Tab-separated table of C-alpha atoms in Angstrom:
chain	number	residue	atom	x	y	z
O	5	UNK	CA	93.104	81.541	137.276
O	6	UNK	CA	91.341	84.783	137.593
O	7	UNK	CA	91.331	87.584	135.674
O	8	UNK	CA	90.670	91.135	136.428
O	9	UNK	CA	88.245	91.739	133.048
O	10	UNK	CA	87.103	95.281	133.816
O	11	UNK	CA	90.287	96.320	134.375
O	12	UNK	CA	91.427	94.810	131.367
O	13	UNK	CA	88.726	96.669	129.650
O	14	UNK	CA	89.871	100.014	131.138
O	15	UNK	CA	93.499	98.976	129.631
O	16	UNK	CA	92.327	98.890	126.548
O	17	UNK	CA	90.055	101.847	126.626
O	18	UNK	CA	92.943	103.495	127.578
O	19	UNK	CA	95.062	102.656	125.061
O	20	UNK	CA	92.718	103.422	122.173
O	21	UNK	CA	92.710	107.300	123.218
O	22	UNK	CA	89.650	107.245	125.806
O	23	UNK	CA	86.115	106.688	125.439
O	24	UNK	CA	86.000	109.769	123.392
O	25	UNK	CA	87.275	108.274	120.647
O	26	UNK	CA	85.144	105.089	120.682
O	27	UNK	CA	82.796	105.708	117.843
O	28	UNK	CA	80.846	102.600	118.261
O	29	UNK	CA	81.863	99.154	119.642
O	30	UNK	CA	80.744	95.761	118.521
O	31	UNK	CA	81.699	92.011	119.585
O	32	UNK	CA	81.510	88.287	118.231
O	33	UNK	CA	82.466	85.543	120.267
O	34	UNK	CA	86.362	86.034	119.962
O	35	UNK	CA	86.630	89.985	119.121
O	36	UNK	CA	85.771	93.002	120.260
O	37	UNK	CA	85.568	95.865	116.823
O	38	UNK	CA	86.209	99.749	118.289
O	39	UNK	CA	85.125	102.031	115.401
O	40	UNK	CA	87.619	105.423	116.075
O	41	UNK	CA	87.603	108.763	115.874
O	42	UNK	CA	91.389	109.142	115.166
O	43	UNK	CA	93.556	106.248	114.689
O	44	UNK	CA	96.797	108.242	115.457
O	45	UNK	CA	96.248	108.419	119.344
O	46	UNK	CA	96.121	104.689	119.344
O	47	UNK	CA	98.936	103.762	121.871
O	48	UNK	CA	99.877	100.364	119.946
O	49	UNK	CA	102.588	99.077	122.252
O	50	UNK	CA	100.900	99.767	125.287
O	51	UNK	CA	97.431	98.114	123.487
O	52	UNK	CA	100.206	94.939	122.627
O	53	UNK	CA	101.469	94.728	125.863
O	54	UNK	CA	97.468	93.880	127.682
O	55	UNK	CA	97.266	90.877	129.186
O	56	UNK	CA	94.178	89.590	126.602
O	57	UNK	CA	95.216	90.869	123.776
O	58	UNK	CA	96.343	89.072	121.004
O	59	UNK	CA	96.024	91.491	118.242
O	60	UNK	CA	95.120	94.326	116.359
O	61	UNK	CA	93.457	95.006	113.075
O	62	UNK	CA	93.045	97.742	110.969
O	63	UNK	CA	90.623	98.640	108.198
């Protein structure tokens, strides 16, 4: 099975209010960690409901 991953990427993009809000970005093998400008434009069910994602954190 086959899956679309920059389009997944653009979901989630998406979801976390645009690249403007991406302060930095950094990965492990398992995660990716979005540092954000504003947590309140987070759209959390629409982040939930990507294909790939199987959770959210928050620090």
């Amino acid at each position: 099975m086959s899956k679309n991953y920059a389009a997944v990427a653009h979901s989630i993009v998406d979801a976390i209010g645009g690249v403007g809000n991406v302060a930095a970005v950094t990965h492990c093998m398992t995660r990716l960690r979005f540092t954000l400008v504003d947590n309140n434009v987070v759209d959390l069910p629409r982040l939930k409901a990507i294909s790939g994602v199987m959770g959210r954190g928050q620090q």
